[in-house]
Amino acid sequence: MNVDSLKRGIVIDHIKAGSCMDIYKYLELDKLDCSVAIIKNAKSNAMGKKDIIKVEGLLDIDLDVLGFIDCNITVNVIDDGKIIEKKKLTMPETIRNVVSCKNPRCITSIEHGIDQIFKLSDPENHVYRCAYCEQKYEKK
Amino acid sequence: MKHIIDPLDLSVEELDSYLDLADRIYANPEKYAHVCDGKKLATLFYEPSTRTRLSFEAAMLNLGGSVLGFSSAENSSATKGESVADTIRVVSNFADICAIRHPKEGAPMVAAQYSQIPVVNAGDGGHQHPTQTLTDIMTIRALKGRLGNLTIGLCGDLKFGRTAHSLITTLARYAGIKFILISPPELEIPDYIRDNTLIQKKIPFQEVERLEDVIGNLDVLYMTRVQKERFFNEEDYVRLKDSYILDMEKMSLAKDDMIVLHPLPRVNEIAVEVDNDPRAAYFKQVQYGVYIRMALIMKLLEVNDIEC
């Protein structure tokens, strides 16, 4: 399968196989006008299988969202057909309005217009908790 | 401007200074009778309360201030759909400090984000209750003479018992504290207390089901009520409500200098016969609650202590 090389844009690589649509959703790539290529189950020496997303024309991206999802993802910025920067991802201390608290006892379940805030509570185990009720965020 | 939303909003040094001020007020309450003249406390209670609301109100009245507020969501604009954020923005114009109780966890944090006045969490759902903890530690310090080197047993509903969550979070910062957590498996402490406070900070603790097996090891026994209002299922409440009843037979297994605390109200988890035991400290605890809340109000309103 061939997907043209990017002249200018971003390649999000080493995405855990099967997770590319989560990233597509969290980064709100559906709202972009530019070309977006999603490659699922590409061969990877290190991972066996991986997903890749290529976004044409975009040079800036919310790294906190990607770090929250998986900080093993790599982000390459391409200009003039060459990699000009490899972005390093870290787990952000706080994420805001990326995911929602599922706890029915949390104030976020009834109070409209407030930010959904999650804080990193255990970096070793990649645990984020709601800033309001401390409920652990469970991905699925 | 400082808010008290979480027990960790006060450092150990601040806790000590609050307790010291409360002790001075306890010794000479009349000297503090006018330090808050002209100040107003708003009590925004979206959920029923007897002790906490009246304790806050008594505290402000004892300092010479006045109080306003509501005591149930039905008596507020919450019934019209008003948000916590809007309510606190309005109340900020009427009062100098506010105590808020709400059935939803995190509501006081929302209030603090929008408030122009200090906000105190007076209990948010089954989450935290930091001012009850101030009451609890004032009682422990007064009766045991220290806040470190204690074995604390917490018994009953540790899942929804917000006072237990705040007490564990607070006491975990003192040296030599060991917790024994006594509950049925369904009412064990939530993972944010177990993981973030006990395991991450390497605080010694054990979880057991039988009070009789451990009561003899305790310096403090903190009894809690099974929180009927937090259950989504009545059957679960009925099945668990009588899990623990402290009576004189169990008290006979305890140390002579153990103290029994309870945030109240009790249902039947402490038999009335225990009330006359000198180790029963839960009514003394209520008395201390007023003095520590007086200290809290003074500190948050930045009222200077008077020369005694």
Short mmCIF file of C-alpha atoms in Angstrom, two decimals:
data_model
loop_
_atom_site.label_atom_id
_atom_site.label_comp_id
_atom_site.label_asym_id
_atom_site.label_seq_id
_atom_site.Cartn_x
_atom_site.Cartn_y
_atom_site.Cartn_z
CA MET A 1 0.00 0.00 0.00
CA ASN A 2 1.39 3.42 -0.95
CA VAL A 3 0.71 6.71 0.70
CA ASP A 4 2.53 9.66 -0.83
CA SER A 5 5.35 11.17 1.19
CA LEU A 6 4.58 14.43 2.88
CA LYS A 7 6.11 17.65 1.57
CA ARG A 8 5.04 19.59 4.64
CA GLY A 9 3.13 18.37 7.66
CA ILE A 10 3.24 15.96 10.58
CA VAL A 11 3.71 12.22 10.84
CA ILE A 12 2.41 10.62 14.02
CA ASP A 13 4.20 7.28 14.14
CA HIS A 14 4.49 4.27 16.43
CA ILE A 15 0.84 4.44 17.41
CA LYS A 16 -0.26 1.22 19.11
CA ALA A 17 -2.11 -0.82 16.49
CA GLY A 18 -5.82 -0.12 16.67
CA SER A 19 -5.50 3.24 18.46
CA CYS A 20 -5.31 5.58 15.48
CA MET A 21 -9.01 6.43 15.49
CA ASP A 22 -8.82 7.44 19.17
CA ILE A 23 -6.07 9.89 18.25
CA TYR A 24 -8.03 11.06 15.22
CA LYS A 25 -10.92 11.84 17.56
CA TYR A 26 -8.92 13.43 20.43
CA LEU A 27 -6.96 15.67 18.04
CA GLU A 28 -10.21 16.57 16.25
CA LEU A 29 -8.62 15.85 12.89
CA ASP A 30 -12.09 15.50 11.38
CA LYS A 31 -12.41 19.28 11.66
CA LEU A 32 -9.38 19.93 9.46
CA ASP A 33 -9.61 20.83 5.79
CA CYS A 34 -6.23 19.35 4.89
CA SER A 35 -5.44 15.80 3.80
CA VAL A 36 -5.19 13.20 6.55
CA ALA A 37 -3.91 9.68 5.90
CA ILE A 38 -4.61 6.95 8.41
CA ILE A 39 -2.54 3.80 8.08
CA LYS A 40 -3.64 0.86 10.18
CA ASN A 41 -1.66 -2.26 11.02
CA ALA A 42 1.54 -1.18 9.26
CA LYS A 43 4.49 -3.53 9.76
CA SER A 44 6.87 -2.53 12.52
CA ASN A 45 10.11 -4.18 13.58
CA ALA A 46 9.77 -2.95 17.13
CA MET A 47 6.01 -3.27 17.60
CA GLY A 48 4.98 -5.98 15.15
CA LYS A 49 2.07 -3.86 14.00
CA LYS A 50 1.51 -0.15 14.40
CA ASP A 51 -0.73 2.65 13.19
CA ILE A 52 0.47 5.87 11.51
CA ILE A 53 -1.30 9.16 10.87
CA LYS A 54 -0.02 11.70 8.34
CA VAL A 55 -1.43 15.20 8.32
CA GLU A 56 -0.59 17.46 5.41
CA GLY A 57 0.04 21.16 5.94
CA LEU A 58 -0.17 21.14 9.74
CA LEU A 59 2.99 21.87 11.73
CA ASP A 60 1.55 22.32 15.20
CA ILE A 61 -0.27 19.70 17.20
CA ASP A 62 -1.46 19.24 20.79
CA LEU A 63 1.37 17.17 22.20
CA ASP A 64 -0.29 16.96 25.62
CA VAL A 65 -3.17 14.99 24.14
CA LEU A 66 -0.75 12.55 22.50
CA GLY A 67 1.34 12.27 25.67
CA PHE A 68 -1.84 11.48 27.61
CA ILE A 69 -2.81 8.73 25.16
CA ASP A 70 0.61 7.14 24.78
CA CYS A 71 3.96 8.84 25.27
CA ASN A 72 5.72 6.17 23.17
CA ILE A 73 4.21 7.73 20.05
CA THR A 74 6.69 9.67 17.91
CA VAL A 75 5.86 12.91 16.15
CA ASN A 76 7.94 14.01 13.17
CA VAL A 77 7.56 17.47 11.68
CA ILE A 78 8.21 17.48 7.93
CA ASP A 79 9.11 20.49 5.80
CA ASP A 80 10.33 20.45 2.23
CA GLY A 81 10.08 16.66 2.33
CA LYS A 82 12.55 16.31 5.22
CA ILE A 83 12.20 15.69 8.95
CA ILE A 84 13.02 19.03 10.58
CA GLU A 85 12.04 18.11 14.13
CA LYS A 86 11.27 15.03 16.20
CA LYS A 87 8.94 16.02 19.04
CA LYS A 88 9.46 14.32 22.38
CA LEU A 89 6.31 13.36 24.26
CA THR A 90 5.87 13.35 28.02
CA MET A 91 2.82 12.62 30.13
CA PRO A 92 1.23 16.00 30.87
CA GLU A 93 0.54 16.86 34.50
CA THR A 94 -2.94 18.13 33.62
CA ILE A 95 -5.26 17.61 30.70
CA ARG A 96 -8.24 19.83 30.14
CA ASN A 97 -11.36 19.08 28.10
CA VAL A 98 -9.91 16.00 26.40
CA VAL A 99 -11.87 13.29 28.19
CA SER A 100 -14.87 13.39 30.53
CA CYS A 101 -15.41 11.99 34.01
CA LYS A 102 -17.76 8.99 34.04
CA ASN A 103 -18.52 9.09 37.78
CA PRO A 104 -22.27 9.80 38.25
CA ARG A 105 -21.47 11.20 41.70
CA CYS A 106 -19.09 13.83 40.26
CA ILE A 107 -20.18 17.46 39.95
CA THR A 108 -19.18 17.32 36.27
CA SER A 109 -22.20 15.05 35.70
CA ILE A 110 -24.62 17.94 36.36
CA GLU A 111 -22.72 21.24 36.18
CA HIS A 112 -22.55 22.53 32.63
CA GLY A 113 -19.86 24.81 31.28
CA ILE A 114 -17.01 23.75 33.56
CA ASP A 115 -13.72 22.35 32.33
CA GLN A 116 -13.18 18.60 32.49
CA ILE A 117 -9.82 18.41 34.24
CA PHE A 118 -7.73 15.30 34.86
CA LYS A 119 -4.44 15.22 36.75
CA LEU A 120 -1.59 12.74 36.52
CA SER A 121 -1.62 10.88 39.84
CA ASP A 122 0.66 7.89 39.12
CA PRO A 123 3.14 8.36 36.25
CA GLU A 124 4.56 4.84 36.62
CA ASN A 125 1.19 3.27 35.89
CA HIS A 126 -0.08 6.07 33.65
CA VAL A 127 -3.02 6.87 35.95
CA TYR A 128 -5.01 10.06 35.54
CA ARG A 129 -7.72 11.10 38.00
CA CYS A 130 -10.57 13.59 37.77
CA ALA A 131 -9.55 16.80 39.54
CA TYR A 132 -13.02 17.12 41.07
CA CYS A 133 -13.84 13.62 42.38
CA GLU A 134 -10.50 11.74 42.01
CA GLN A 135 -12.11 8.94 39.98
CA LYS A 136 -9.53 7.10 37.88
CA TYR A 137 -9.85 7.59 34.12
CA GLU A 138 -10.44 4.23 32.47
CA LYS A 139 -9.80 4.31 28.74
CA LYS A 140 -12.35 1.68 27.77
CA MET B 1 -7.39 34.45 49.34
CA LYS B 2 -7.33 30.84 50.52
CA HIS B 3 -9.94 28.13 50.04
CA ILE B 4 -10.19 24.88 52.02
CA ILE B 5 -11.42 22.27 49.56
CA ASP B 6 -9.12 19.33 50.21
CA PRO B 7 -7.37 18.28 53.44
CA LEU B 8 -4.05 18.89 51.72
CA ASP B 9 -4.91 22.57 51.25
CA LEU B 10 -3.45 23.02 54.74
CA SER B 11 0.20 22.20 55.36
CA VAL B 12 1.17 20.48 58.61
CA GLU B 13 2.55 23.81 59.83
CA GLU B 14 -0.73 25.55 59.02
CA LEU B 15 -2.66 22.79 60.76
CA ASP B 16 -0.56 23.29 63.86
CA SER B 17 -1.19 27.03 63.81
CA TYR B 18 -4.97 26.50 63.35
CA LEU B 19 -5.01 24.05 66.26
CA ASP B 20 -2.97 26.39 68.44
CA LEU B 21 -5.38 29.25 67.72
CA ALA B 22 -8.35 26.97 68.46
CA ASP B 23 -6.75 26.07 71.79
CA ARG B 24 -6.36 29.75 72.66
CA ILE B 25 -10.00 30.40 71.74
CA TYR B 26 -11.08 27.37 73.79
CA ALA B 27 -9.23 28.76 76.80
CA ASN B 28 -10.62 32.32 76.44
CA PRO B 29 -13.66 32.35 74.15
CA GLU B 30 -14.97 35.68 75.42
CA LYS B 31 -11.86 37.47 74.18
CA TYR B 32 -12.75 36.53 70.63
CA ALA B 33 -16.40 37.56 70.86
CA HIS B 34 -16.06 40.56 68.53
CA VAL B 35 -13.12 39.80 66.25
CA CYS B 36 -15.48 39.23 63.30
CA ASP B 37 -17.96 42.02 63.98
CA GLY B 38 -19.61 43.02 60.71
CA LYS B 39 -18.45 39.90 58.85
CA LYS B 40 -20.91 37.48 57.27
CA LEU B 41 -20.74 33.73 56.72
CA ALA B 42 -22.86 32.14 53.98
CA THR B 43 -23.81 28.51 54.56
CA LEU B 44 -24.77 26.92 51.25
CA PHE B 45 -26.05 23.48 52.22
CA TYR B 46 -27.48 21.55 49.29
CA GLU B 47 -27.69 18.47 51.53
CA PRO B 48 -29.06 18.02 55.07
CA SER B 49 -26.78 18.72 58.00
CA THR B 50 -27.20 19.31 61.70
CA ARG B 51 -23.75 19.44 63.27
CA THR B 52 -21.65 20.92 60.52
CA ARG B 53 -24.01 23.73 59.56
CA LEU B 54 -24.89 24.66 63.14
CA SER B 55 -21.24 24.37 64.15
CA PHE B 56 -20.21 26.81 61.40
CA GLU B 57 -23.02 29.16 62.33
CA ALA B 58 -22.24 28.96 66.05
CA ALA B 59 -18.58 29.60 65.26
CA MET B 60 -19.34 32.77 63.30
CA LEU B 61 -21.86 34.02 65.87
CA ASN B 62 -19.32 33.39 68.66
CA LEU B 63 -16.87 35.63 66.79
CA GLY B 64 -19.40 38.47 66.54
CA GLY B 65 -20.29 37.90 62.89
CA SER B 66 -23.60 36.97 61.32
CA VAL B 67 -24.83 34.18 59.07
CA LEU B 68 -27.06 33.72 56.05
CA GLY B 69 -27.72 30.85 53.70
CA PHE B 70 -29.92 27.87 52.97
CA SER B 71 -30.13 24.41 54.47
CA SER B 72 -31.39 22.31 51.58
CA ALA B 73 -31.28 22.41 47.81
CA GLU B 74 -35.09 22.71 47.79
CA ASN B 75 -34.80 26.12 49.44
CA SER B 76 -32.37 27.46 46.87
CA SER B 77 -32.31 28.38 43.21
CA ALA B 78 -30.77 24.97 42.52
CA THR B 79 -34.38 23.82 42.06
CA LYS B 80 -34.61 26.30 39.18
CA GLY B 81 -31.51 24.79 37.65
CA GLU B 82 -28.97 27.36 38.82
CA SER B 83 -25.40 26.11 38.65
CA VAL B 84 -22.98 26.07 41.56
CA ALA B 85 -20.78 28.48 39.60
CA ASP B 86 -23.56 31.06 39.26
CA THR B 87 -24.72 30.64 42.86
CA ILE B 88 -21.29 31.35 44.30
CA ARG B 89 -20.79 34.36 42.02
CA VAL B 90 -24.01 35.80 43.44
CA VAL B 91 -23.28 34.87 47.06
CA SER B 92 -19.83 36.45 46.81
CA ASN B 93 -21.67 39.80 46.82
CA PHE B 94 -23.52 39.05 50.05
CA ALA B 95 -20.97 37.42 52.35
CA ASP B 96 -17.29 37.45 53.33
CA ILE B 97 -16.78 33.68 53.54
CA CYS B 98 -18.78 30.65 52.53
CA ALA B 99 -19.18 27.04 53.66
CA ILE B 100 -20.67 24.73 51.05
CA ARG B 101 -22.02 21.20 51.33
CA HIS B 102 -23.15 19.42 48.19
CA PRO B 103 -24.12 15.84 47.33
CA LYS B 104 -21.90 15.86 44.23
CA GLU B 105 -18.19 15.26 44.61
CA GLY B 106 -16.06 18.23 43.62
CA ALA B 107 -18.82 20.87 43.91
CA PRO B 108 -16.80 23.01 46.37
CA MET B 109 -13.89 22.98 43.93
CA VAL B 110 -16.18 24.40 41.26
CA ALA B 111 -17.37 27.04 43.72
CA ALA B 112 -13.78 28.00 44.54
CA GLN B 113 -13.00 28.51 40.86
CA TYR B 114 -15.71 31.17 40.56
CA SER B 115 -15.75 32.69 44.05
CA GLN B 116 -14.62 36.12 45.18
CA ILE B 117 -14.65 34.99 48.82
CA PRO B 118 -12.95 32.09 50.66
CA VAL B 119 -14.80 28.79 50.12
CA VAL B 120 -14.78 25.99 52.68
CA ASN B 121 -15.77 22.46 51.74
CA ALA B 122 -18.31 21.37 54.36
CA GLY B 123 -18.66 17.92 52.76
CA ASP B 124 -18.91 16.93 49.09
CA GLY B 125 -20.76 13.68 48.52
CA GLY B 126 -18.72 10.66 49.55
CA HIS B 127 -15.45 12.44 48.82
CA GLN B 128 -13.93 14.75 51.44
CA HIS B 129 -14.87 16.64 54.60
CA PRO B 130 -11.78 18.60 55.66
CA THR B 131 -13.35 20.60 58.50
CA GLN B 132 -14.61 17.46 60.21
CA THR B 133 -11.00 16.35 60.11
CA LEU B 134 -9.94 19.58 61.82
CA THR B 135 -12.43 18.68 64.55
CA ASP B 136 -11.12 15.12 64.71
CA ILE B 137 -7.46 16.04 64.99
CA MET B 138 -8.16 18.74 67.57
CA THR B 139 -9.90 16.05 69.64
CA ILE B 140 -7.07 13.55 69.16
CA ARG B 141 -4.39 16.12 70.02
CA ALA B 142 -6.30 17.27 73.11
CA LEU B 143 -7.03 13.77 74.42
CA LYS B 144 -3.94 11.83 73.30
CA GLY B 145 -1.44 14.70 73.47
CA ARG B 146 -0.02 14.06 69.98
CA LEU B 147 -0.88 13.48 66.33
CA GLY B 148 2.00 11.15 65.52
CA ASN B 149 2.91 7.66 66.73
CA LEU B 150 -0.67 6.46 66.86
CA THR B 151 -2.50 3.39 65.61
CA ILE B 152 -5.78 4.61 64.18
CA GLY B 153 -8.63 2.22 63.45
CA LEU B 154 -11.32 3.39 61.05
CA CYS B 155 -14.41 1.21 61.07
CA GLY B 156 -17.57 0.96 58.98
CA ASP B 157 -18.31 2.64 55.68
CA LEU B 158 -14.87 3.58 54.42
CA LYS B 159 -16.02 3.75 50.80
CA PHE B 160 -18.50 6.59 51.08
CA GLY B 161 -17.37 7.92 54.48
CA ARG B 162 -15.89 11.26 53.48
CA THR B 163 -14.72 11.99 57.02
CA ALA B 164 -12.60 8.82 56.92
CA HIS B 165 -11.03 9.87 53.60
CA SER B 166 -10.07 13.30 54.92
CA LEU B 167 -8.79 11.95 58.23
CA ILE B 168 -6.54 9.36 56.54
CA THR B 169 -5.22 11.96 54.09
CA THR B 170 -4.40 14.36 56.91
CA LEU B 171 -2.91 11.98 59.47
CA ALA B 172 -0.80 10.20 56.85
CA ARG B 173 1.52 13.22 56.98
CA TYR B 174 2.43 12.65 60.64
CA ALA B 175 5.29 10.37 61.67
CA GLY B 176 4.59 6.96 63.15
CA ILE B 177 0.96 6.71 62.03
CA LYS B 178 -0.44 3.27 61.32
CA PHE B 179 -3.96 2.66 60.01
CA ILE B 180 -6.15 -0.37 60.56
CA LEU B 181 -9.09 -0.22 58.18
CA ILE B 182 -12.08 -2.27 59.30
CA SER B 183 -14.88 -2.70 56.80
CA PRO B 184 -16.79 -5.27 54.78
CA PRO B 185 -15.22 -5.77 51.31
CA GLU B 186 -18.02 -3.76 49.68
CA LEU B 187 -17.23 -0.69 51.77
CA GLU B 188 -13.43 -0.62 51.56
CA ILE B 189 -11.61 2.68 51.08
CA PRO B 190 -11.62 4.03 47.51
CA ASP B 191 -8.56 3.43 45.36
CA TYR B 192 -7.56 7.12 45.39
CA ILE B 193 -6.98 6.86 49.14
CA ARG B 194 -5.34 3.42 49.00
CA ASP B 195 -3.10 4.17 45.99
CA ASN B 196 -2.34 7.88 46.31
CA THR B 197 -2.13 8.25 50.06
CA LEU B 198 -1.27 4.92 51.62
CA ILE B 199 0.71 2.94 49.04
CA GLN B 200 2.53 5.79 47.28
CA LYS B 201 3.57 7.32 50.61
CA LYS B 202 4.41 3.94 52.15
CA ILE B 203 2.10 4.41 55.13
CA PRO B 204 1.65 1.17 57.09
CA PHE B 205 -1.94 -0.07 56.95
CA GLN B 206 -3.93 -3.25 57.11
CA GLU B 207 -7.45 -4.03 55.98
CA VAL B 208 -9.54 -6.38 58.09
CA GLU B 209 -13.18 -7.35 58.45
CA ARG B 210 -13.51 -8.06 62.17
CA LEU B 211 -13.32 -5.23 64.72
CA GLU B 212 -12.87 -7.67 67.62
CA ASP B 213 -9.60 -8.94 66.16
CA VAL B 214 -7.87 -5.57 66.17
CA ILE B 215 -9.57 -3.30 68.71
CA GLY B 216 -6.95 -4.15 71.33
CA ASN B 217 -4.20 -2.61 69.15
CA LEU B 218 -5.84 0.77 68.68
CA ASP B 219 -5.07 4.16 70.20
CA VAL B 220 -8.02 5.76 68.38
CA LEU B 221 -11.14 4.04 67.07
CA TYR B 222 -12.98 6.12 64.48
CA MET B 223 -16.47 4.70 63.94
CA THR B 224 -18.52 5.70 60.89
CA ARG B 225 -22.13 5.35 59.82
CA VAL B 226 -23.05 3.38 56.71
CA GLN B 227 -23.98 6.22 54.36
CA LYS B 228 -27.53 5.36 53.32
CA GLU B 229 -27.79 8.43 51.07
CA ARG B 230 -24.84 7.33 48.90
CA PHE B 231 -26.28 3.95 47.89
CA PHE B 232 -28.00 3.65 44.54
CA ASN B 233 -29.51 0.36 45.71
CA GLU B 234 -31.59 0.11 48.93
CA GLU B 235 -30.96 -3.65 49.19
CA ASP B 236 -27.21 -3.13 49.44
CA TYR B 237 -27.71 -0.60 52.23
CA VAL B 238 -29.97 -2.92 54.21
CA ARG B 239 -27.50 -5.78 53.83
CA LEU B 240 -24.55 -3.71 55.07
CA LYS B 241 -26.00 -1.26 57.57
CA ASP B 242 -25.48 -3.42 60.65
CA SER B 243 -21.98 -4.60 59.75
CA TYR B 244 -20.44 -3.17 62.90
CA ILE B 245 -21.92 -2.32 66.25
CA LEU B 246 -19.58 -1.16 68.99
CA ASP B 247 -20.84 -2.30 72.39
CA MET B 248 -19.35 -2.73 75.85
CA GLU B 249 -18.38 -6.30 75.09
CA LYS B 250 -16.09 -5.12 72.30
CA MET B 251 -14.93 -2.15 74.39
CA SER B 252 -13.75 -4.61 77.03
CA LEU B 253 -11.12 -5.79 74.52
CA ALA B 254 -9.76 -2.26 73.97
CA LYS B 255 -6.93 -0.43 75.70
CA ASP B 256 -7.85 1.63 78.76
CA ASP B 257 -6.66 4.80 77.05
CA MET B 258 -8.12 4.21 73.60
CA ILE B 259 -10.55 6.92 72.53
CA VAL B 260 -13.66 6.42 70.43
CA LEU B 261 -14.52 9.09 67.87
CA HIS B 262 -17.50 9.36 65.51
CA PRO B 263 -18.33 12.25 63.18
CA LEU B 264 -22.04 11.77 64.03
CA PRO B 265 -24.87 11.30 63.37
CA ARG B 266 -24.81 7.70 64.51
CA VAL B 267 -27.55 5.26 63.70
CA ASN B 268 -26.82 2.12 65.69
CA GLU B 269 -23.12 1.55 65.11
CA ILE B 270 -22.29 2.66 68.66
CA ALA B 271 -24.56 1.22 71.33
CA VAL B 272 -25.92 3.85 73.70
CA GLU B 273 -24.33 1.98 76.63
CA VAL B 274 -20.90 3.06 75.32
CA ASP B 275 -21.76 6.75 75.83
CA ASN B 276 -20.98 6.55 79.53
CA ASP B 277 -17.58 4.96 79.01
CA PRO B 278 -14.82 7.54 79.65
CA ARG B 279 -13.19 6.50 76.38
CA ALA B 280 -16.22 7.71 74.39
CA ALA B 281 -15.14 11.11 73.02
CA TYR B 282 -17.66 11.77 70.25
CA PHE B 283 -19.69 14.39 72.08
CA LYS B 284 -16.53 16.17 73.23
CA GLN B 285 -15.53 16.08 69.55
CA VAL B 286 -18.62 18.17 68.66
CA GLN B 287 -17.60 20.80 71.19
CA TYR B 288 -14.10 21.07 69.75
CA GLY B 289 -15.67 21.45 66.29
CA VAL B 290 -16.97 24.92 67.10
CA TYR B 291 -13.59 26.17 68.34
CA ILE B 292 -11.61 24.87 65.39
CA ARG B 293 -14.15 26.38 62.99
CA MET B 294 -13.79 29.71 64.82
CA ALA B 295 -10.05 29.45 64.22
CA LEU B 296 -10.64 28.50 60.59
CA ILE B 297 -12.92 31.49 59.96
CA MET B 298 -10.41 33.86 61.58
CA LYS B 299 -7.54 32.49 59.52
CA LEU B 300 -9.41 32.59 56.21
CA LEU B 301 -10.70 36.12 56.88
CA GLU B 302 -7.15 37.07 57.89
CA VAL B 303 -8.36 38.39 61.24
CA ASN B 304 -5.43 38.97 63.53
CA ASP B 305 -5.31 37.05 66.78
CA ILE B 306 -5.83 39.29 69.77
CA GLU B 307 -3.31 39.75 72.55
CA CYS B 308 -4.34 37.63 75.51
#
